[in-house]
Structures are given as structure tokens and as C-alpha cells.
XYZ file of C-alpha atoms in Angstrom:
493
model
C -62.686 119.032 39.322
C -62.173 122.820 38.606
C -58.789 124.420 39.834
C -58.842 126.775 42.740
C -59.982 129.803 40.665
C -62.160 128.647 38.432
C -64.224 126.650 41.622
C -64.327 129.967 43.527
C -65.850 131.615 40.355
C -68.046 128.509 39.704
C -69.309 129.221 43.676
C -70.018 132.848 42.818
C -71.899 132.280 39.911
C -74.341 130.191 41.493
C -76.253 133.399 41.737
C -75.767 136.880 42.481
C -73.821 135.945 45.889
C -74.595 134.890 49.082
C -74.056 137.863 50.685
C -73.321 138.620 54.140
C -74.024 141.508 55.825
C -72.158 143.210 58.694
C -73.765 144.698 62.246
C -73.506 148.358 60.089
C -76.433 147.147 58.017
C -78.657 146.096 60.250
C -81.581 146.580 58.420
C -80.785 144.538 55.107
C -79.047 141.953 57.140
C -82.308 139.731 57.208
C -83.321 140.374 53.753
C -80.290 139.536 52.467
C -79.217 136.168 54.453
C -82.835 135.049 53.237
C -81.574 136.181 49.727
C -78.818 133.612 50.412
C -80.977 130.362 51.731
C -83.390 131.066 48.747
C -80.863 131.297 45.753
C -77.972 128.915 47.023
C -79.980 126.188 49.123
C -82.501 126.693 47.368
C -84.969 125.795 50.952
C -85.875 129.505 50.587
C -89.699 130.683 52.006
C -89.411 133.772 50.442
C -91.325 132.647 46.744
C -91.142 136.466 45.495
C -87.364 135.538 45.355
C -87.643 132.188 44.075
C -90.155 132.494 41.372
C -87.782 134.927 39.136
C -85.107 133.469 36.589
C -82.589 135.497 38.273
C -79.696 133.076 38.476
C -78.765 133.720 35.387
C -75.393 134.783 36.287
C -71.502 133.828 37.028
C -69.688 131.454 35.971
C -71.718 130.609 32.483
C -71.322 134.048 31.630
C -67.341 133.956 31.969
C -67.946 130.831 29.921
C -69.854 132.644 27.334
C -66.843 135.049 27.538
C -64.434 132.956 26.406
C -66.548 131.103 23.779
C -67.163 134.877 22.543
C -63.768 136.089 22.554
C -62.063 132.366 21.284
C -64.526 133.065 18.258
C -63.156 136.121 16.689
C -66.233 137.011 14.736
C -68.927 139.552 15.661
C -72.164 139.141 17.020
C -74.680 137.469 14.597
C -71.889 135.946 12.393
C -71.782 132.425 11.744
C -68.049 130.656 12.480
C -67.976 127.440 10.583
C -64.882 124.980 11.254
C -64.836 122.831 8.513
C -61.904 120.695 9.493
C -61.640 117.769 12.828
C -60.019 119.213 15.775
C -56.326 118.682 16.921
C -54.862 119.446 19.748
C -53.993 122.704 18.761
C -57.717 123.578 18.226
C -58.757 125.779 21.590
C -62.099 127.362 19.995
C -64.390 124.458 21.892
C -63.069 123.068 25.601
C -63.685 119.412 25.074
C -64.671 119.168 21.589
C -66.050 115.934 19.726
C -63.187 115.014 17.336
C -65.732 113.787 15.203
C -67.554 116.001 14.657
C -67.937 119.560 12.523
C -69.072 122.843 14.292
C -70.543 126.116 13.567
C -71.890 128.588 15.941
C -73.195 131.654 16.307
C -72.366 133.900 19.239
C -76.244 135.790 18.946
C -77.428 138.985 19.643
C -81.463 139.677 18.906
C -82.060 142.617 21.420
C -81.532 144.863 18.746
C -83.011 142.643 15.324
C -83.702 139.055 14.564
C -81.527 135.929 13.702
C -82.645 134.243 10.514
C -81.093 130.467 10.087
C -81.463 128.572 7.325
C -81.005 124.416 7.589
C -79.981 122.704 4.233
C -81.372 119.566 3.135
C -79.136 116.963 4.681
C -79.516 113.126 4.470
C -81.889 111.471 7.030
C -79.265 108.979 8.350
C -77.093 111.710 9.367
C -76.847 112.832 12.947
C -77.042 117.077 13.253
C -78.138 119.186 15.896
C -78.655 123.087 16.073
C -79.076 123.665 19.771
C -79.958 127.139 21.165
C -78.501 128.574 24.401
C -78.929 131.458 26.542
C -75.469 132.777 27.674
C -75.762 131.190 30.623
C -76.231 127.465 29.206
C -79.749 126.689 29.062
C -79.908 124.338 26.227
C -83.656 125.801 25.307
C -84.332 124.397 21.669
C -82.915 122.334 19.243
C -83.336 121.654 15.739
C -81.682 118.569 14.342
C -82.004 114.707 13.046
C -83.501 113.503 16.294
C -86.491 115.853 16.395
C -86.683 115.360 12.215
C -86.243 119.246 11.858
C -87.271 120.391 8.177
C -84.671 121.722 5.766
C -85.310 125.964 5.302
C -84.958 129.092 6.821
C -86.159 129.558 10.791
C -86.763 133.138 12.852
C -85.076 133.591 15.664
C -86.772 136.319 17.831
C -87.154 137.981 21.093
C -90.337 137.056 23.504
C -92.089 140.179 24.730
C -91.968 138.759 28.748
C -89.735 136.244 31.282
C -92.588 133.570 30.065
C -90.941 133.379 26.952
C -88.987 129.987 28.194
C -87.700 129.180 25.010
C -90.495 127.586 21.873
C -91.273 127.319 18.282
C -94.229 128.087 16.417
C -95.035 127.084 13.193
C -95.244 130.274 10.922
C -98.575 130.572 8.736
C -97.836 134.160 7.631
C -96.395 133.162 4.528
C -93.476 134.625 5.539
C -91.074 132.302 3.916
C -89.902 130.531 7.376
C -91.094 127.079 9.018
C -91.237 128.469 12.457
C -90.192 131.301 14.873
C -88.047 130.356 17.367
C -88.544 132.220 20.825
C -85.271 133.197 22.973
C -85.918 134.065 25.993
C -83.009 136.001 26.789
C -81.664 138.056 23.603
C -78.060 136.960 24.012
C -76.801 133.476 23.411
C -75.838 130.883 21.441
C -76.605 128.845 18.478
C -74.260 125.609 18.037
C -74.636 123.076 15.280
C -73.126 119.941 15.158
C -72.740 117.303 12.199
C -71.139 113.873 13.079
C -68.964 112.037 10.477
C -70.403 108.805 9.477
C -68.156 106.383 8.757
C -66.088 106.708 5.453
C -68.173 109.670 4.537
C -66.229 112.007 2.555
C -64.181 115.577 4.265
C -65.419 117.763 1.245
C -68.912 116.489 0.999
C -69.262 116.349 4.909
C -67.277 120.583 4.942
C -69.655 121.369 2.249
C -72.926 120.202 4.024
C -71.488 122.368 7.647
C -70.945 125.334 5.007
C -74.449 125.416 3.964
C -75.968 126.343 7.008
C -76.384 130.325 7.170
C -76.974 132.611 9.587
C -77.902 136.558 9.090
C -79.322 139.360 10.489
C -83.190 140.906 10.180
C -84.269 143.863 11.399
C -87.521 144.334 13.401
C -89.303 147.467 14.108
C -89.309 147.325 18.347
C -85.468 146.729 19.044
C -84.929 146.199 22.535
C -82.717 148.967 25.173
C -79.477 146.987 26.339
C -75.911 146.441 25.924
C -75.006 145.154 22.521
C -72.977 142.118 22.462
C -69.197 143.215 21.568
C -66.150 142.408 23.530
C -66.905 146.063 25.637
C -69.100 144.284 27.680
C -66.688 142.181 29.092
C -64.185 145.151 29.731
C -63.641 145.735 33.679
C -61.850 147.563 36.286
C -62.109 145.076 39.195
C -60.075 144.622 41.300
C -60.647 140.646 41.879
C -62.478 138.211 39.825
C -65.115 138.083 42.151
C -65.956 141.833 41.369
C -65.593 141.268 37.599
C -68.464 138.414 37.832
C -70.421 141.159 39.418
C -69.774 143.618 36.962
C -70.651 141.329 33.855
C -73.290 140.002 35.476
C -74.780 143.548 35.731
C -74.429 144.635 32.300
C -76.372 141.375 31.254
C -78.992 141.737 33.747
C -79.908 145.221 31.947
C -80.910 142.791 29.079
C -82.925 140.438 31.630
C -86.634 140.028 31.386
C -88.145 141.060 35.202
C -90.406 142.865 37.365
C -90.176 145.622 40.170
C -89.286 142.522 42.665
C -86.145 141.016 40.700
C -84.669 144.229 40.136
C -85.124 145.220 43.934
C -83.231 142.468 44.837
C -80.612 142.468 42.429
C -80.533 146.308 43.349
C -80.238 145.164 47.322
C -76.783 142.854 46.399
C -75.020 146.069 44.224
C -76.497 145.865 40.680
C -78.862 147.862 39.040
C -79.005 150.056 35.874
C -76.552 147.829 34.054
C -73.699 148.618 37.029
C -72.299 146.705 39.822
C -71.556 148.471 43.062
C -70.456 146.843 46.100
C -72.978 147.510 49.389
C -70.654 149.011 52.051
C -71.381 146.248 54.635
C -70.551 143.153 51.880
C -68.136 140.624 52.465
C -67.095 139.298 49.466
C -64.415 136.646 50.698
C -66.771 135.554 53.277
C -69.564 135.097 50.477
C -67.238 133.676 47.931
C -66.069 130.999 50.375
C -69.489 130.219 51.446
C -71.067 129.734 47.854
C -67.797 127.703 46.516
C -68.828 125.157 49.285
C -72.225 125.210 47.848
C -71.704 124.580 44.402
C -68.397 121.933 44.868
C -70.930 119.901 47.101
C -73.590 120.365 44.749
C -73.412 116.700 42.991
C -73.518 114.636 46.552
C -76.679 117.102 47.434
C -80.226 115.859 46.646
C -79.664 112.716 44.604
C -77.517 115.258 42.270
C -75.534 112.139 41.083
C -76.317 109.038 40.027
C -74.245 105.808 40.769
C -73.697 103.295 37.788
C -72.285 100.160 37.328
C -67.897 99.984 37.075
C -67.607 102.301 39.673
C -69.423 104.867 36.879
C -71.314 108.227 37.983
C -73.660 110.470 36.314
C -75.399 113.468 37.063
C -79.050 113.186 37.229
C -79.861 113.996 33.068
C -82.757 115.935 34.343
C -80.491 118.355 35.854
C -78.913 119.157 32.689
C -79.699 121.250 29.963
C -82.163 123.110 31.615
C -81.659 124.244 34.965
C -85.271 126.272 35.554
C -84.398 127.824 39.091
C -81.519 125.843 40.403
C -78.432 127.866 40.172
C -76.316 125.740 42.163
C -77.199 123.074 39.443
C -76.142 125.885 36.767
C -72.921 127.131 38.170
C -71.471 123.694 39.060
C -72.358 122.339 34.934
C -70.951 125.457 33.711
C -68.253 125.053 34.984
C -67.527 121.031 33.927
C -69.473 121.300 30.940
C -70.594 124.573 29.245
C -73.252 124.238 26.381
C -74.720 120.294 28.002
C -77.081 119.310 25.389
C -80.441 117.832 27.247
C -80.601 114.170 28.098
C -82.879 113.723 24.918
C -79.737 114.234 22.793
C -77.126 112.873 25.412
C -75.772 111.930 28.203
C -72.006 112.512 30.128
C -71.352 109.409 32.544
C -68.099 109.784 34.343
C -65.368 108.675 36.450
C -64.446 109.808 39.719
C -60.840 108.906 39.564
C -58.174 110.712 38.433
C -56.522 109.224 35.396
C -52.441 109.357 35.394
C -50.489 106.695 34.042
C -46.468 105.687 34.394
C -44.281 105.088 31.267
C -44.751 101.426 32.036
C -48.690 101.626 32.600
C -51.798 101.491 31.040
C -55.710 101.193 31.022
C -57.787 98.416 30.412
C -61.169 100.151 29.339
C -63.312 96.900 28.929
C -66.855 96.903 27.369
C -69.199 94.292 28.326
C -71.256 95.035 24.361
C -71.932 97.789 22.408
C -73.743 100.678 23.939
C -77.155 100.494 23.392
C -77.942 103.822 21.340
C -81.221 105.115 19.341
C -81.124 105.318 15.957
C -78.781 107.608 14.509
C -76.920 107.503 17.947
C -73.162 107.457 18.470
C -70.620 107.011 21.699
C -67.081 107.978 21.615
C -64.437 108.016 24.455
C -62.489 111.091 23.902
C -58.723 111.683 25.332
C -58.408 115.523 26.766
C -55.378 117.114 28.839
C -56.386 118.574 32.108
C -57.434 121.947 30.225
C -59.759 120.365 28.082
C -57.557 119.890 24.614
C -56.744 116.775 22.889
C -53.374 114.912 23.285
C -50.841 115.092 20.937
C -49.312 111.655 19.245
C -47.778 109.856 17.029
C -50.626 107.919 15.242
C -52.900 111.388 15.240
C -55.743 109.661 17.135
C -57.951 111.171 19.864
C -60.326 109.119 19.741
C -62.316 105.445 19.854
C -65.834 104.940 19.239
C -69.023 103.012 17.280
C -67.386 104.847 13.982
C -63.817 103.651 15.127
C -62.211 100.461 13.584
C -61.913 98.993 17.127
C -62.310 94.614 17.119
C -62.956 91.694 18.871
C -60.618 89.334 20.341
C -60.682 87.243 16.932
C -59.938 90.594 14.863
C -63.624 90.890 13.581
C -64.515 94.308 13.764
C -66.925 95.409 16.586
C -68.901 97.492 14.017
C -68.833 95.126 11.200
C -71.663 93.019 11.914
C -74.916 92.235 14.905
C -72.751 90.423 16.771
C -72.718 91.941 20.102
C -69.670 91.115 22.601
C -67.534 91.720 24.946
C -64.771 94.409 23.960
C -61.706 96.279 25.049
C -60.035 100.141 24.873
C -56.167 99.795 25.751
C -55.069 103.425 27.008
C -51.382 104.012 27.184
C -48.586 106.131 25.780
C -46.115 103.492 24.328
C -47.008 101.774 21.110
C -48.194 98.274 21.443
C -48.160 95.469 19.762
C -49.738 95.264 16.319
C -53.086 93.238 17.737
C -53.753 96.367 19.568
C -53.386 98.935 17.583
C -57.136 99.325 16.210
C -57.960 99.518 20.052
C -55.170 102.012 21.167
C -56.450 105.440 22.202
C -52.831 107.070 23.214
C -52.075 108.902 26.687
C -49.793 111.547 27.035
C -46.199 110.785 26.917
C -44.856 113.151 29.011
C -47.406 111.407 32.143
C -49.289 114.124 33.032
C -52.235 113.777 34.286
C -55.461 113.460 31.458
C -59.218 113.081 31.197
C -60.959 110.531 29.155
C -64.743 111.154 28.272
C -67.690 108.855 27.638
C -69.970 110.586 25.600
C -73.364 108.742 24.112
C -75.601 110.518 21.762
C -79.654 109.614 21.782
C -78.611 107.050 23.954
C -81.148 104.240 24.519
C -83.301 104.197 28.037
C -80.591 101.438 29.595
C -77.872 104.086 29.523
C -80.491 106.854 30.749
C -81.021 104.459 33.621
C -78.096 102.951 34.575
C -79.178 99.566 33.677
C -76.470 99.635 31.241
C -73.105 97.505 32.119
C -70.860 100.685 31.746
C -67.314 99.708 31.131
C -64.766 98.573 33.471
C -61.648 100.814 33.716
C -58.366 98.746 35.455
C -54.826 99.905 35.690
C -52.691 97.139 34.598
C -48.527 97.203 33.416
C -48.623 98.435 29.851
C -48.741 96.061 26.833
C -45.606 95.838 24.687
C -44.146 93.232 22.662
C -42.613 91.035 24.450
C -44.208 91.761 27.867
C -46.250 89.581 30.108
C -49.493 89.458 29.293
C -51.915 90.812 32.740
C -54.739 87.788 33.567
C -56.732 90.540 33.558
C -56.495 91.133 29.491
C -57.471 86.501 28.925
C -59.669 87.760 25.665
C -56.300 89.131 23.927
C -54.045 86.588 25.729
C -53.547 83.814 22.418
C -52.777 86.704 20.233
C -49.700 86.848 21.776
């Protein structure tokens, strides 16, 4: 769960704010509590409110901040990491440690975004997923959608209908399609996954080939150009500085004469934030942060899996249309979601900490069921998102992992499909385990562990999937008793 700060910024950000209005403003006092049921309950019958994309604000963008800033590279320049993270990798919150990134912080108000894909082998797993700033996963390019090697437009829709598409280009301009934005800053991500034994230089050189530059266009677009300026601020609070950002990107916003009225009525307009006199802020903070930390328990939000296993609804991630709540309380847990088509994020509602003397007993019922070219992984994090340091240099366990059966056949080294196990703990254990260690943290502090499953099959989309069990049991060390709980390692002892 976000920390105290981050939750109350999370609550702002589901839109503009649920403001609240004092007896000296009588007359918007109605407007704007209605401005509050639509945006933040979302049981609004004001439509002229509702039928805008204008909870595009908040929390994603101070997301987008520190994505932009972690970067260190302009606007419109590609940053390829060609090397695994570590733990002392802080560019991507969460990252896969399989995996090799390069994005683009993007900038088209002012001229396009040309991307070029190389040719990469068909039983590779890539993506190139597009995002607004604010996390809508729009578009993506990649193995699952068999996206063509060559060069692809990104441009700038002339109205809000532009909700993100690609068109096939028959101009004989060179590219395979123009992609459509529909906001002109964002971000493009690519990911390419490691198979297993493939080569460092031969998988760095594949990231390195894809290219991103600049073209111009003859209509650039009036706005703020994306440079670390636009995140400059004098507030006072970080409620006020979500304002303020949020104001310089709605001057780059798509809308009509009844958007910008009511983003005018809450304090922005012309690319400035200024507080109405009768606004509350507290007051609205603490009412939205209620809103958005209740969010998964509100209208079938979450669903409830097997192993005491959660997940929010995959239709509610990705793309979040006009639910802002839905958008505030993701961007906050997990900036940049890909859509359910290319994955899904069960969880765990427990909070893992573990005793020098304890450990986890992560047991798998069979493989995952995946799609082809899909991949799971169970990822160890510290509670700000960055791997755990140890002594074997692991992070990880997953399908590409050397993890084994009971017998010491490896799970991944034929059909056979049985029962497994994940042993999480900080001491080293005995030898049998080692292949099936993922480490803790030493020093006991508190840690998250992620499930992650890439084009998973329907039965993990559904929940008719045995997810694994996850039992706290004294940690495994030679020469210790053996729990009844672990009988499938028991006679390697």
C-alpha cells in the first residue's frame, strides 16, 4: 500500500479535486460538489462533465515526473539500458530483472516521433507499448501482435477522438503505419525478455537497434514543451504542486468550451493553477484519498483467486477511459500497467516480513499456463520498489529459471507438468534448494514479492488457475527439521 504521502497524492490525482466549497461561494458551491460526485464516484448526472477525458491528472503525472527526471535524457531521445538490473538500478520502480529496456520520454506537440523496429527473431518476446503521461497503455507494437520490422510515425490526432490507433501508411512514405497519440506527451517503453541461454551481446545488440528520432511537421501544436521547467513549482504543499503540473499539461489537453470551464471553475486555466478563495484543500485531499484507497473493494474492482490470491479486474488496467479513481489508485501501485492482452499482476494481500530463522514456502500446483511466447517470474523488491541485495546475485525465479522438481529434474526441462516449490528466505540453505532459493533481505525488513505472467493463458485471466500457495514455515538449513508442510523435499534430506 502507498505511504502516507504518496496515498494523499494518489487521492488527489484521481482528478482535478473534489473540491469543497465554503458558505462565501455560494453560487459555485452546487456546481462544484456535482463536479466531485461526477469525477470521484463516478454516479455523476451531469454527462457534460463526464463525457470529457479530463482526469488526466495527479498522481500519473508525478509518476511521469520521476520517470522523466530518473532518465537524464531530453525529450525525444531514446535511453537504452543494455545491461539486467541490480539493486542499485533506480531508473524503473519494479523492473523485470529479465528483461532489457529502452524508452523514450516523448514530446510530438511540436514535431513527430519516428521509431524504427529491427528485425528480431519470431520466438522472442518484445513489446513497444505507448503511454500518455498519465498511464494509458494506448498501443503496442511487439511479438504478440506480430508487429513488422521498419520504421513507424508517431503523430499527433487533430481532436480528443484521437484515442490512440494505427493506420497502415499507403503514401509511400517509407513507414508501415502512423501511430496516433492522443495526448502529445508520453511515453514509449520497449521491452525484450532474455530467453534462456541467449547470449548478453547478441540480446544488448538487438535492444540497441531500435531508434528513435525526431521529424518535423508543418502545424506544430501551442503548449509547454516537455523539459524539466515544467515540473518547476513554488507550492507551498504537494497538493498545490499536483495542481500546478496538472495545469501546465492541461494547456496541451485536447477539449472543448465545457472542459476548460470546469477545469477553469477548480483554479486552472491558461496553463496556471490558482486556488478559488473558498477551496479547502485538506478537506478535499482527505476526502479523495478515501476514494481512491477504497477504490479496489468498490465495484467488483478486485478479483478473488485461489491461495488467498487477488487481482484487479484486467479490464481496469491499461486503459482507464473515464475512471480516474481506477487511474490514480494504478498509478500509484503500478505506473506504465501493460493491458491484460500482454499481462496480468495477481497479488497478495499480506505483508511479507520474515525472522532470521524464517522463511516462505511459495508452492506451485504446475506450471503457469502461458500463450506462446509467454513468461512468469516472481520478482523480490524492497518496500521502495528496488531489488534486494545478496550473496548469490539473484532476484529472481521464473519459467527461464533453473528451478526443479522434487527428484532434481528441472521444471523447464521437459512436458512434464507438476507440482513445484519457491523457498524464500535470507540464510543459505541446503544444497537441494539452492536452484529454488529466491533470497530475502538479511537485515528483515519488510519486502514485496511479485507474480508477474506475460500473455498469460485464459485460466490465469480467470482465476481458474491454482495460483500458488504462500506459507510461513521455520527456515530450511542443514541440519534443521524438516516442516510437514515441505513432504515433496523431505527424502532429500
Amino acid at each position: 500500500m502507498p505511504k502516507p504521502l504518496t496515498s494523499l497524492i494518489a487521492a488527489i490525482g484521481a482528478f482535478v479535486l473534489p473540491i469543497t466549497c465554503q458558505d462565501t461561494c455560494p453560487e459555485q458551491a452546487a456546481t462544484v460538489s456535482a463536479l466531485h460526485v461526477c469525477t470521484i464516484h463516478r454516479q455523476s448526472k451531469i454527462s457534460s462533465v463526464a463525457d470529457h477525458k479530463i482526469g488526466q491528472y495527479g498522481l500519473p503525472l508525478l509518476s511521469f515526473e520521476k520517470l522523466f527526471k530518473n532518465q537524464a535524457v531530453p525529450a525525444n531521445q531514446m535511453l537504452t539500458i543494455t545491461a539486467l538490473s541490480d539493486p542499485s538500478s533506480t531508473a524503473v520502480v519494479r523492473p523485470n530483472v529479465d528483461t532489457l529496456y529502452s524508452s523514450v520520454s516523448y514530446d510530438v506537440g511540436a514535431s513527430n516521433l519516428e521509431l524504427k523496429v529491427p528485425e528480431i527473431e519470431p520466438d522472442k518476446y518484445w513489446s513497444a507499448a505507448f503511454y500518455t503521461a498519465y498511464g494509458d497503455n494506448y498501443l503496442n507494437l511487439g511479438a504478440l501482435e506480430t508487429s513488422a520490422a521498419g520504421k513507424y510515425l508517431l503523430t499527433l490526432g487533430d481532436s480528443a477522438s484521437a484515442d490512440g490507433s494505427i493506420a497502415l501508411d499507403t503514401s509511400n512514405s517509407g513507414y508501415i503505419g502512423r501511430i496516433i497519440t492522443p495526448h502529445p506527451i508520453g511515453v514509449l517503453l520497449i521491452r525484450t525478455v532474455l530467453k534462456s541461454g541467449e547470449d548478453m551481446t547478441a540480446a544488448s545488440a538487438t535492444q540497441e537497434s531500435f531508434t528513435a528520432m525526431t521529424v518535423s511537421r508543418s502545424h506544430p501544436l501551442t503548449g509547454p514543451a516537455l523539459d524539466a521547467t515544467l515540473f518547476i513549482t513554488a507550492s507551498n504543499t504537494e497538493t498545490e504542486k499536483v495542481l500546478t503540473i496538472t495545469a501546465r499539461f492541461t494547456n496541451t489537453t485536447f477539449g472543448t468550451a465545457s472542459l476548460y470551464a470546469t477545469l477553469a471553475l477548480a483554479g486552472l486555466s491558461n496553463g496556471v493553477y490558482q486556488k478559488p478563495e473558498c477551496v479547502n484543500l485538506a478537506e478535499a485531499a482527505s476526502i479523495a484519498n478515501q476514494t481512491v484507497a477504497a477504490w479496489p473493494t468498490l465495484n467488483s474492482s478486485t478479483i478473488a483467486l485461489s491461495s488467498n490470491w487477488t487481482m484487479i479486474d484486467p479490464s481496469s488496467i491499461g486503459v482507464y477511459g473515464d475512471d480516474y479513481v481506477a487511474r490514480a489508485y494504478i498509478g500509484s501501485h503500478a505506473y506504465l500497467a501493460l493491458v491484460v492482452e500482454e499481462s496480468i499482476y495477481p497479488e497478495q494481500p499480506m505483508s511479507f516480513t520474515l525472522a532470521a530463522d524464517e522463511a516462505y514456502l511459495v508452492q506451485f500446483a504446475g506450471k503457469p499456463p502461458l500463450e506462446n511466447l509467454g513468461f512468469w517470474s516472481l520478482t523480490m523488491y524492497n518496500e521502495e520498489g528496488y531489488l534486494v541485495e545478496n550473496t548469490i546475485d539473484r532476484y529472481v525465479l521464473g519459467d527461464r529459471s533453473n528451478l526443479t522438481y522434487p527428484g532434481g529434474n528441472l521444471v523447464y526441462g521437459s512436458d512434464s507438468d507438476e507440482p513445484f516449490e519457491i523457498l524464500v528466505q535470507a540464510r543459505e540453505p541446503p544444497a537441494i534448494w539452492t536452484s529454488n532459493w529466491l533470497p530475502s533481505p538479511v537485515d528483515q525488513a519488510a519486502f514485496d514479492m511479485l507474480l508477474r505472467f506475460y500473455a498469460p493463458a485464459q485460466a490465469l485471466q480467470e482465476g481458474t488457475y491454482e495460483y500458488p500457495l504462500i506459507t510461513k514455515i521455520p527456515a530450511i538449513t542443514n541440519g534443521s527439521t524438516v516442516p510437514e508442510t515441505v513432504t515433496r523435499f523431505a527424502r532429500h534430506f
